[in-house]
Amino acid sequence: MGHPAQSNSSSAQPTKHPASLYDALWTEAELLDYRIWPIWEKLSKYVSPTGRRLEIGCGIAPKIPSPGSYFVDLSPPALKKLEAQGGLSTAADGGILPFIDNCFEVVVSAAVLEHIENDQTALCEVARVLRPNGYLMLGIPVGMQYWTHFDEVVGHYRRYSAEHIEHLLAGAGLAIRSFSAYRIFHGHRVANLMAYFITRYPRFSWWATKKFLLPRRLQTRLEWSDRDFHQCLKDATDVHILAQKIVGQ
């Protein structure tokens, strides 16, 4: 094929888009190894050795191998680091993807959709660039009851409900094939304290995240299921979803 050419739910307004915050963090930070995340282990089963793969908005934490993979992000420091590791990087947001139709076997969007105001448009863009029967790995926060000031500081517009997720995916021509719902919540007081430190001491916050919070999060094993989606999300704070582009969409 050659090189690809370059809602209704409870929501809140972020205090501001934290682009400068992320750029400050990513400038001095090292690119994280994709193998520390449990995503590629699951997703690699659905992509051929020569299949194109895309990740949206990963910053310096890619969930797929960098060499030969396509990345879109708004952070110049992150894009530069991904390119240094063999990634094919483009400056763009998730609302308008600079690629031709039906060109990727898999797309990853983890901790991104909640940052996009028009999430339905973003998912439709993902479906557009996915090949028929291609797969999206989507990671998002769930449960507005867990909303804190931290969500606002890092630029979230919302946390999701099971109903809203199903509505968005169906609207983009995507169907849930399996999911892994889990709970990582440190309480409102801890979350608000994290918000305080990340706005005033961003570099220290990133160091603390890597040393203490990230290892704890990575110890959370993803248990995949294809049933009881609504029930499993009732007490969850986060979910990863493997969705497939429906043929004919």
mmCIF file of N, CA and C in Angstrom, residues 98-224:
data_model
loop_
_atom_site.group_PDB
_atom_site.id
_atom_site.type_symbol
_atom_site.label_atom_id
_atom_site.label_comp_id
_atom_site.label_asym_id
_atom_site.label_seq_id
_atom_site.Cartn_x
_atom_site.Cartn_y
_atom_site.Cartn_z
ATOM 1 N N PRO A 98 -3.847 11.989 10.384
ATOM 2 C CA PRO A 98 -3.296 12.296 9.059
ATOM 3 C C PRO A 98 -2.921 11.050 8.262
ATOM 4 N N PHE A 99 -3.873 10.127 8.128
ATOM 5 C CA PHE A 99 -3.614 8.883 7.417
ATOM 6 C C PHE A 99 -4.784 8.557 6.500
ATOM 7 N N ILE A 100 -4.506 7.748 5.477
ATOM 8 C CA ILE A 100 -5.547 7.326 4.553
ATOM 9 C C ILE A 100 -6.445 6.288 5.216
ATOM 10 N N ASP A 101 -7.570 6.006 4.601
ATOM 11 C CA ASP A 101 -8.531 5.039 5.135
ATOM 12 C C ASP A 101 -7.949 3.625 5.118
ATOM 13 N N ASN A 102 -8.379 2.817 6.092
ATOM 14 C CA ASN A 102 -8.147 1.366 6.081
ATOM 15 C C ASN A 102 -6.670 0.983 5.966
ATOM 16 N N CYS A 103 -5.803 1.631 6.740
ATOM 17 C CA CYS A 103 -4.366 1.372 6.561
ATOM 18 C C CYS A 103 -3.679 0.725 7.757
ATOM 19 N N PHE A 104 -4.362 0.565 8.894
ATOM 20 C CA PHE A 104 -3.720 -0.022 10.071
ATOM 21 C C PHE A 104 -4.436 -1.291 10.518
ATOM 22 N N GLU A 105 -3.641 -2.288 10.903
ATOM 23 C CA GLU A 105 -4.222 -3.511 11.465
ATOM 24 C C GLU A 105 -4.649 -3.305 12.908
ATOM 25 N N VAL A 106 -3.852 -2.545 13.652
ATOM 26 C CA VAL A 106 -4.180 -2.275 15.055
ATOM 27 C C VAL A 106 -3.907 -0.809 15.378
ATOM 28 N N VAL A 107 -4.720 -0.270 16.273
ATOM 29 C CA VAL A 107 -4.534 1.085 16.793
ATOM 30 C C VAL A 107 -4.618 1.015 18.313
ATOM 31 N N VAL A 108 -3.740 1.729 18.986
ATOM 32 C CA VAL A 108 -3.751 1.804 20.449
ATOM 33 C C VAL A 108 -4.059 3.233 20.874
ATOM 34 N N SER A 109 -5.000 3.361 21.793
ATOM 35 C CA SER A 109 -5.327 4.658 22.394
ATOM 36 C C SER A 109 -5.534 4.418 23.881
ATOM 37 N N ALA A 110 -4.505 4.671 24.676
ATOM 38 C CA ALA A 110 -4.557 4.399 26.111
ATOM 39 C C ALA A 110 -4.381 5.695 26.888
ATOM 40 N N ALA A 111 -5.358 6.016 27.736
ATOM 41 C CA ALA A 111 -5.344 7.251 28.531
ATOM 42 C C ALA A 111 -5.302 8.478 27.632
ATOM 43 N N VAL A 112 -6.091 8.450 26.568
ATOM 44 C CA VAL A 112 -6.124 9.544 25.595
ATOM 45 C C VAL A 112 -7.543 10.064 25.373
ATOM 46 N N LEU A 113 -8.507 9.168 25.186
ATOM 47 C CA LEU A 113 -9.854 9.576 24.781
ATOM 48 C C LEU A 113 -10.489 10.542 25.774
ATOM 49 N N GLU A 114 -10.199 10.371 27.054
ATOM 50 C CA GLU A 114 -10.775 11.245 28.078
ATOM 51 C C GLU A 114 -10.220 12.671 28.003
ATOM 52 N N HIS A 115 -9.129 12.852 27.242
ATOM 53 C CA HIS A 115 -8.539 14.179 27.052
ATOM 54 C C HIS A 115 -9.126 14.909 25.847
ATOM 55 N N ILE A 116 -9.952 14.239 25.058
ATOM 56 C CA ILE A 116 -10.478 14.804 23.816
ATOM 57 C C ILE A 116 -11.924 15.228 24.026
ATOM 58 N N GLU A 117 -12.230 16.475 23.729
ATOM 59 C CA GLU A 117 -13.576 16.989 23.983
ATOM 60 C C GLU A 117 -14.623 16.246 23.157
ATOM 61 N N ASN A 118 -14.381 16.079 21.860
ATOM 62 C CA ASN A 118 -15.315 15.355 20.998
ATOM 63 C C ASN A 118 -14.821 13.924 20.829
ATOM 64 N N ASP A 119 -15.146 13.088 21.802
ATOM 65 C CA ASP A 119 -14.637 11.717 21.788
ATOM 66 C C ASP A 119 -15.266 10.864 20.694
ATOM 67 N N GLN A 120 -16.503 11.166 20.307
ATOM 68 C CA GLN A 120 -17.131 10.387 19.241
ATOM 69 C C GLN A 120 -16.406 10.594 17.911
ATOM 70 N N THR A 121 -16.062 11.825 17.608
ATOM 71 C CA THR A 121 -15.303 12.112 16.390
ATOM 72 C C THR A 121 -13.962 11.391 16.400
ATOM 73 N N ALA A 122 -13.304 11.371 17.554
ATOM 74 C CA ALA A 122 -12.006 10.711 17.664
ATOM 75 C C ALA A 122 -12.115 9.217 17.391
ATOM 76 N N LEU A 123 -13.149 8.573 17.930
ATOM 77 C CA LEU A 123 -13.319 7.144 17.689
ATOM 78 C C LEU A 123 -13.682 6.860 16.237
ATOM 79 N N CYS A 124 -14.448 7.730 15.628
ATOM 80 C CA CYS A 124 -14.769 7.554 14.208
ATOM 81 C C CYS A 124 -13.514 7.678 13.351
ATOM 82 N N GLU A 125 -12.594 8.534 13.747
ATOM 83 C CA GLU A 125 -11.322 8.652 13.040
ATOM 84 C C GLU A 125 -10.507 7.365 13.172
ATOM 85 N N VAL A 126 -10.502 6.790 14.362
ATOM 86 C CA VAL A 126 -9.815 5.514 14.558
ATOM 87 C C VAL A 126 -10.405 4.449 13.644
ATOM 88 N N ALA A 127 -11.725 4.366 13.612
ATOM 89 C CA ALA A 127 -12.384 3.372 12.765
ATOM 90 C C ALA A 127 -12.069 3.609 11.290
ATOM 91 N N ARG A 128 -11.960 4.851 10.901
ATOM 92 C CA ARG A 128 -11.665 5.172 9.500
ATOM 93 C C ARG A 128 -10.309 4.627 9.068
ATOM 94 N N VAL A 129 -9.289 4.777 9.919
ATOM 95 C CA VAL A 129 -7.941 4.346 9.524
ATOM 96 C C VAL A 129 -7.701 2.862 9.779
ATOM 97 N N LEU A 130 -8.580 2.214 10.541
ATOM 98 C CA LEU A 130 -8.463 0.772 10.756
ATOM 99 C C LEU A 130 -8.901 0.007 9.516
ATOM 100 N N ARG A 131 -8.205 -1.083 9.238
ATOM 101 C CA ARG A 131 -8.650 -1.980 8.184
ATOM 102 C C ARG A 131 -9.923 -2.698 8.625
ATOM 103 N N PRO A 132 -10.729 -3.173 7.685
ATOM 104 C CA PRO A 132 -11.876 -4.004 8.071
ATOM 105 C C PRO A 132 -11.405 -5.178 8.925
ATOM 106 N N ASN A 133 -12.089 -5.413 10.022
ATOM 107 C CA ASN A 133 -11.737 -6.443 11.010
ATOM 108 C C ASN A 133 -10.493 -6.089 11.823
ATOM 109 N N GLY A 134 -9.976 -4.861 11.670
ATOM 110 C CA GLY A 134 -8.845 -4.435 12.473
ATOM 111 C C GLY A 134 -9.249 -4.201 13.919
ATOM 112 N N TYR A 135 -8.251 -4.032 14.795
ATOM 113 C CA TYR A 135 -8.506 -3.961 16.236
ATOM 114 C C TYR A 135 -8.026 -2.645 16.843
ATOM 115 N N LEU A 136 -8.829 -2.154 17.767
ATOM 116 C CA LEU A 136 -8.476 -1.012 18.607
ATOM 117 C C LEU A 136 -8.290 -1.485 20.037
ATOM 118 N N MET A 137 -7.152 -1.109 20.648
ATOM 119 C CA MET A 137 -6.964 -1.301 22.080
ATOM 120 C C MET A 137 -7.192 0.049 22.745
ATOM 121 N N LEU A 138 -8.269 0.136 23.509
ATOM 122 C CA LEU A 138 -8.690 1.392 24.125
ATOM 123 C C LEU A 138 -8.564 1.308 25.639
ATOM 124 N N GLY A 139 -7.839 2.244 26.234
ATOM 125 C CA GLY A 139 -7.727 2.318 27.682
ATOM 126 C C GLY A 139 -8.295 3.637 28.183
ATOM 127 N N ILE A 140 -9.264 3.582 29.098
ATOM 128 C CA ILE A 140 -9.941 4.792 29.576
ATOM 129 C C ILE A 140 -10.297 4.660 31.057
ATOM 130 N N PRO A 141 -10.455 5.804 31.759
ATOM 131 C CA PRO A 141 -10.928 5.772 33.142
ATOM 132 C C PRO A 141 -12.448 5.655 33.179
ATOM 133 N N VAL A 142 -12.966 5.023 34.195
ATOM 134 C CA VAL A 142 -14.415 4.858 34.322
ATOM 135 C C VAL A 142 -14.874 5.305 35.713
ATOM 136 N N GLY A 143 -16.170 5.649 35.788
ATOM 137 C CA GLY A 143 -16.777 5.988 37.071
ATOM 138 C C GLY A 143 -16.618 7.447 37.456
ATOM 139 N N MET A 144 -17.628 8.283 37.143
ATOM 140 C CA MET A 144 -17.556 9.693 37.532
ATOM 141 C C MET A 144 -17.555 9.874 39.046
ATOM 142 N N GLN A 145 -17.944 8.844 39.798
ATOM 143 C CA GLN A 145 -17.882 8.944 41.257
ATOM 144 C C GLN A 145 -16.438 9.026 41.746
ATOM 145 N N TYR A 146 -15.486 8.680 40.881
ATOM 146 C CA TYR A 146 -14.072 8.753 41.242
ATOM 147 C C TYR A 146 -13.410 10.032 40.723
ATOM 148 N N TRP A 147 -14.214 10.938 40.203
ATOM 149 C CA TRP A 147 -13.668 12.195 39.679
ATOM 150 C C TRP A 147 -13.056 13.024 40.807
ATOM 151 N N THR A 148 -11.838 13.540 40.560
ATOM 152 C CA THR A 148 -11.152 14.387 41.537
ATOM 153 C C THR A 148 -10.511 15.574 40.816
ATOM 154 N N HIS A 149 -9.923 16.442 41.595
ATOM 155 C CA HIS A 149 -9.199 17.581 41.021
ATOM 156 C C HIS A 149 -8.039 17.106 40.153
ATOM 157 N N PHE A 150 -7.508 15.940 40.441
ATOM 158 C CA PHE A 150 -6.421 15.389 39.628
ATOM 159 C C PHE A 150 -6.862 15.214 38.179
ATOM 160 N N ASP A 151 -8.100 14.746 37.967
ATOM 161 C CA ASP A 151 -8.621 14.599 36.609
ATOM 162 C C ASP A 151 -8.595 15.933 35.870
ATOM 163 N N GLU A 152 -8.976 16.997 36.553
ATOM 164 C CA GLU A 152 -8.989 18.322 35.939
ATOM 165 C C GLU A 152 -7.576 18.784 35.590
ATOM 166 N N VAL A 153 -6.652 18.577 36.519
ATOM 167 C CA VAL A 153 -5.283 19.056 36.336
ATOM 168 C C VAL A 153 -4.614 18.391 35.139
ATOM 169 N N VAL A 154 -4.835 17.089 34.962
ATOM 170 C CA VAL A 154 -4.171 16.380 33.862
ATOM 171 C C VAL A 154 -4.939 16.486 32.553
ATOM 172 N N GLY A 155 -6.075 17.198 32.549
ATOM 173 C CA GLY A 155 -6.755 17.478 31.296
ATOM 174 C C GLY A 155 -7.868 16.535 30.906
ATOM 175 N N HIS A 156 -8.483 15.857 31.870
ATOM 176 C CA HIS A 156 -9.602 14.966 31.554
ATOM 177 C C HIS A 156 -10.891 15.768 31.360
ATOM 178 N N TYR A 157 -11.686 15.347 30.392
ATOM 179 C CA TYR A 157 -13.033 15.897 30.234
ATOM 180 C C TYR A 157 -14.071 15.050 30.953
ATOM 181 N N ARG A 158 -13.762 13.790 31.172
ATOM 182 C CA ARG A 158 -14.783 12.887 31.719
ATOM 183 C C ARG A 158 -14.141 11.577 32.184
ATOM 184 N N ARG A 159 -14.910 10.821 32.961
ATOM 185 C CA ARG A 159 -14.693 9.397 33.179
ATOM 186 C C ARG A 159 -15.926 8.711 32.596
ATOM 187 N N TYR A 160 -15.809 7.462 32.212
ATOM 188 C CA TYR A 160 -16.843 6.836 31.391
ATOM 189 C C TYR A 160 -17.722 5.866 32.166
ATOM 190 N N SER A 161 -18.928 5.675 31.640
ATOM 191 C CA SER A 161 -19.833 4.627 32.109
ATOM 192 C C SER A 161 -19.868 3.527 31.058
ATOM 193 N N ALA A 162 -20.342 2.359 31.439
ATOM 194 C CA ALA A 162 -20.449 1.246 30.488
ATOM 195 C C ALA A 162 -21.365 1.611 29.330
ATOM 196 N N GLU A 163 -22.464 2.289 29.652
ATOM 197 C CA GLU A 163 -23.428 2.664 28.607
ATOM 198 C C GLU A 163 -22.808 3.632 27.600
ATOM 199 N N HIS A 164 -22.082 4.596 28.110
ATOM 200 C CA HIS A 164 -21.462 5.584 27.222
ATOM 201 C C HIS A 164 -20.414 4.933 26.326
ATOM 202 N N ILE A 165 -19.619 4.036 26.881
ATOM 203 C CA ILE A 165 -18.599 3.343 26.087
ATOM 204 C C ILE A 165 -19.241 2.557 24.953
ATOM 205 N N GLU A 166 -20.271 1.804 25.264
ATOM 206 C CA GLU A 166 -20.949 1.017 24.233
ATOM 207 C C GLU A 166 -21.528 1.917 23.151
ATOM 208 N N HIS A 167 -22.112 3.040 23.567
ATOM 209 C CA HIS A 167 -22.703 3.982 22.611
ATOM 210 C C HIS A 167 -21.639 4.556 21.678
ATOM 211 N N LEU A 168 -20.508 4.962 22.228
ATOM 212 C CA LEU A 168 -19.441 5.539 21.422
ATOM 213 C C LEU A 168 -18.876 4.534 20.429
ATOM 214 N N LEU A 169 -18.598 3.331 20.896
ATOM 215 C CA LEU A 169 -18.009 2.319 20.022
ATOM 216 C C LEU A 169 -18.966 1.933 18.905
ATOM 217 N N ALA A 170 -20.231 1.738 19.257
ATOM 218 C CA ALA A 170 -21.222 1.390 18.238
ATOM 219 C C ALA A 170 -21.349 2.504 17.205
ATOM 220 N N GLY A 171 -21.286 3.757 17.658
ATOM 221 C CA GLY A 171 -21.383 4.886 16.750
ATOM 222 C C GLY A 171 -20.229 4.981 15.777
ATOM 223 N N ALA A 172 -19.107 4.361 16.130
ATOM 224 C CA ALA A 172 -17.935 4.354 15.253
ATOM 225 C C ALA A 172 -17.816 3.059 14.455
ATOM 226 N N GLY A 173 -18.780 2.151 14.619
ATOM 227 C CA GLY A 173 -18.707 0.883 13.908
ATOM 228 C C GLY A 173 -17.727 -0.098 14.513
ATOM 229 N N LEU A 174 -17.560 -0.021 15.843
ATOM 230 C CA LEU A 174 -16.640 -0.896 16.559
ATOM 231 C C LEU A 174 -17.406 -1.751 17.558
ATOM 232 N N ALA A 175 -16.978 -2.988 17.716
ATOM 233 C CA ALA A 175 -17.644 -3.917 18.628
ATOM 234 C C ALA A 175 -16.655 -4.439 19.660
ATOM 235 N N ILE A 176 -17.088 -4.503 20.920
ATOM 236 C CA ILE A 176 -16.241 -5.015 21.995
ATOM 237 C C ILE A 176 -16.065 -6.520 21.835
ATOM 238 N N ARG A 177 -14.812 -6.967 21.803
ATOM 239 C CA ARG A 177 -14.508 -8.395 21.734
ATOM 240 C C ARG A 177 -14.060 -8.945 23.084
ATOM 241 N N SER A 178 -13.322 -8.147 23.843
ATOM 242 C CA SER A 178 -12.938 -8.534 25.202
ATOM 243 C C SER A 178 -12.531 -7.271 25.952
ATOM 244 N N PHE A 179 -12.442 -7.388 27.266
ATOM 245 C CA PHE A 179 -12.104 -6.222 28.083
ATOM 246 C C PHE A 179 -11.467 -6.676 29.387
ATOM 247 N N SER A 180 -10.775 -5.747 30.025
ATOM 248 C CA SER A 180 -10.188 -5.993 31.338
ATOM 249 C C SER A 180 -10.453 -4.776 32.212
ATOM 250 N N ALA A 181 -11.351 -4.930 33.173
ATOM 251 C CA ALA A 181 -11.700 -3.848 34.092
ATOM 252 C C ALA A 181 -10.941 -4.046 35.401
ATOM 253 N N TYR A 182 -10.420 -2.961 35.952
ATOM 254 C CA TYR A 182 -9.657 -3.074 37.187
ATOM 255 C C TYR A 182 -9.815 -1.796 38.006
ATOM 256 N N ARG A 183 -9.333 -1.843 39.217
ATOM 257 C CA ARG A 183 -9.538 -0.732 40.154
ATOM 258 C C ARG A 183 -8.197 -0.231 40.673
ATOM 259 N N ILE A 184 -7.891 1.016 40.376
ATOM 260 C CA ILE A 184 -6.719 1.683 40.943
ATOM 261 C C ILE A 184 -7.180 3.051 41.425
ATOM 262 N N PHE A 185 -7.423 3.161 42.708
ATOM 263 C CA PHE A 185 -7.903 4.429 43.256
ATOM 264 C C PHE A 185 -7.314 4.607 44.643
ATOM 265 N N HIS A 186 -6.660 5.738 44.851
ATOM 266 C CA HIS A 186 -5.969 5.988 46.113
ATOM 267 C C HIS A 186 -6.767 6.878 47.056
ATOM 268 N N GLY A 187 -8.011 7.195 46.688
ATOM 269 C CA GLY A 187 -8.838 8.062 47.509
ATOM 270 C C GLY A 187 -8.761 9.507 47.047
ATOM 271 N N HIS A 188 -9.824 10.267 47.336
ATOM 272 C CA HIS A 188 -9.898 11.647 46.879
ATOM 273 C C HIS A 188 -8.796 12.518 47.484
ATOM 274 N N ARG A 189 -8.450 12.294 48.745
ATOM 275 C CA ARG A 189 -7.428 13.121 49.373
ATOM 276 C C ARG A 189 -6.070 12.907 48.716
ATOM 277 N N VAL A 190 -5.730 11.654 48.459
ATOM 278 C CA VAL A 190 -4.449 11.357 47.808
ATOM 279 C C VAL A 190 -4.430 11.919 46.393
ATOM 280 N N ALA A 191 -5.551 11.762 45.674
ATOM 281 C CA ALA A 191 -5.628 12.275 44.304
ATOM 282 C C ALA A 191 -5.464 13.791 44.275
ATOM 283 N N ASN A 192 -6.096 14.473 45.214
ATOM 284 C CA ASN A 192 -5.969 15.927 45.264
ATOM 285 C C ASN A 192 -4.556 16.361 45.659
ATOM 286 N N LEU A 193 -3.913 15.571 46.510
ATOM 287 C CA LEU A 193 -2.521 15.858 46.863
ATOM 288 C C LEU A 193 -1.614 15.678 45.647
ATOM 289 N N MET A 194 -1.890 14.643 44.858
ATOM 290 C CA MET A 194 -1.132 14.432 43.627
ATOM 291 C C MET A 194 -1.316 15.604 42.674
ATOM 292 N N ALA A 195 -2.536 16.127 42.595
ATOM 293 C CA ALA A 195 -2.799 17.281 41.735
ATOM 294 C C ALA A 195 -1.986 18.490 42.187
ATOM 295 N N TYR A 196 -1.887 18.678 43.491
ATOM 296 C CA TYR A 196 -1.110 19.794 44.038
ATOM 297 C C TYR A 196 0.355 19.684 43.625
ATOM 298 N N PHE A 197 0.935 18.500 43.795
ATOM 299 C CA PHE A 197 2.356 18.328 43.503
ATOM 300 C C PHE A 197 2.651 18.399 42.008
ATOM 301 N N ILE A 198 1.755 17.852 41.180
ATOM 302 C CA ILE A 198 2.045 17.821 39.744
ATOM 303 C C ILE A 198 2.002 19.211 39.130
ATOM 304 N N THR A 199 1.208 20.109 39.710
ATOM 305 C CA THR A 199 1.152 21.474 39.184
ATOM 306 C C THR A 199 2.302 22.329 39.693
ATOM 307 N N ARG A 200 2.806 22.036 40.885
ATOM 308 C CA ARG A 200 3.860 22.868 41.476
ATOM 309 C C ARG A 200 5.247 22.251 41.358
ATOM 310 N N TYR A 201 5.316 20.937 41.372
ATOM 311 C CA TYR A 201 6.609 20.249 41.298
ATOM 312 C C TYR A 201 6.517 19.113 40.278
ATOM 313 N N PRO A 202 6.372 19.437 38.988
ATOM 314 C CA PRO A 202 6.127 18.402 37.982
ATOM 315 C C PRO A 202 7.249 17.370 37.864
ATOM 316 N N ARG A 203 8.500 17.801 37.943
ATOM 317 C CA ARG A 203 9.603 16.846 37.792
ATOM 318 C C ARG A 203 9.668 15.888 38.977
ATOM 319 N N PHE A 204 9.467 16.424 40.169
ATOM 320 C CA PHE A 204 9.431 15.550 41.341
ATOM 321 C C PHE A 204 8.267 14.575 41.245
ATOM 322 N N SER A 205 7.127 15.050 40.766
ATOM 323 C CA SER A 205 5.945 14.194 40.641
ATOM 324 C C SER A 205 6.197 13.053 39.667
ATOM 325 N N TRP A 206 6.879 13.354 38.555
ATOM 326 C CA TRP A 206 7.189 12.303 37.584
ATOM 327 C C TRP A 206 8.154 11.286 38.180
ATOM 328 N N TRP A 207 9.146 11.767 38.937
ATOM 329 C CA TRP A 207 10.082 10.859 39.597
ATOM 330 C C TRP A 207 9.341 9.953 40.578
ATOM 331 N N ALA A 208 8.458 10.518 41.387
ATOM 332 C CA ALA A 208 7.697 9.735 42.360
ATOM 333 C C ALA A 208 6.771 8.746 41.668
ATOM 334 N N THR A 209 6.193 9.166 40.548
ATOM 335 C CA THR A 209 5.310 8.265 39.800
ATOM 336 C C THR A 209 6.078 7.051 39.310
ATOM 337 N N LYS A 210 7.257 7.280 38.731
ATOM 338 C CA LYS A 210 8.056 6.161 38.217
ATOM 339 C C LYS A 210 8.529 5.240 39.334
ATOM 340 N N LYS A 211 8.871 5.823 40.480
ATOM 341 C CA LYS A 211 9.465 5.027 41.556
ATOM 342 C C LYS A 211 8.429 4.277 42.384
ATOM 343 N N PHE A 212 7.257 4.888 42.600
ATOM 344 C CA PHE A 212 6.296 4.304 43.526
ATOM 345 C C PHE A 212 4.972 3.896 42.877
ATOM 346 N N LEU A 213 4.339 4.804 42.134
ATOM 347 C CA LEU A 213 2.999 4.519 41.616
ATOM 348 C C LEU A 213 3.021 3.615 40.393
ATOM 349 N N LEU A 214 3.961 3.863 39.477
ATOM 350 C CA LEU A 214 4.004 3.056 38.261
ATOM 351 C C LEU A 214 4.291 1.587 38.543
ATOM 352 N N PRO A 215 5.276 1.249 39.385
ATOM 353 C CA PRO A 215 5.477 -0.172 39.697
ATOM 354 C C PRO A 215 4.243 -0.827 40.301
ATOM 355 N N ARG A 216 3.521 -0.093 41.131
ATOM 356 C CA ARG A 216 2.311 -0.654 41.739
ATOM 357 C C ARG A 216 1.237 -0.900 40.682
ATOM 358 N N ARG A 217 1.104 0.059 39.752
ATOM 359 C CA ARG A 217 0.115 -0.098 38.680
ATOM 360 C C ARG A 217 0.469 -1.294 37.794
ATOM 361 N N LEU A 218 1.760 -1.459 37.510
ATOM 362 C CA LEU A 218 2.174 -2.536 36.618
ATOM 363 C C LEU A 218 2.019 -3.907 37.257
ATOM 364 N N GLN A 219 1.878 -3.936 38.581
ATOM 365 C CA GLN A 219 1.641 -5.206 39.250
ATOM 366 C C GLN A 219 0.206 -5.677 39.065
ATOM 367 N N THR A 220 -0.651 -4.775 38.554
ATOM 368 C CA THR A 220 -2.044 -5.128 38.313
ATOM 369 C C THR A 220 -2.139 -5.961 37.042
ATOM 370 N N ARG A 221 -2.433 -7.207 37.179
ATOM 371 C CA ARG A 221 -2.523 -8.100 36.031
ATOM 372 C C ARG A 221 -3.873 -7.915 35.346
ATOM 373 N N LEU A 222 -3.848 -7.848 34.027
ATOM 374 C CA LEU A 222 -5.082 -7.683 33.274
ATOM 375 C C LEU A 222 -5.746 -9.032 33.058
ATOM 376 N N GLU A 223 -6.935 -9.183 33.613
ATOM 377 C CA GLU A 223 -7.732 -10.389 33.419
ATOM 378 C C GLU A 223 -8.796 -10.081 32.375
ATOM 379 N N TRP A 224 -8.743 -10.777 31.257
ATOM 380 C CA TRP A 224 -9.620 -10.465 30.132
ATOM 381 C C TRP A 224 -10.895 -11.291 30.165
#
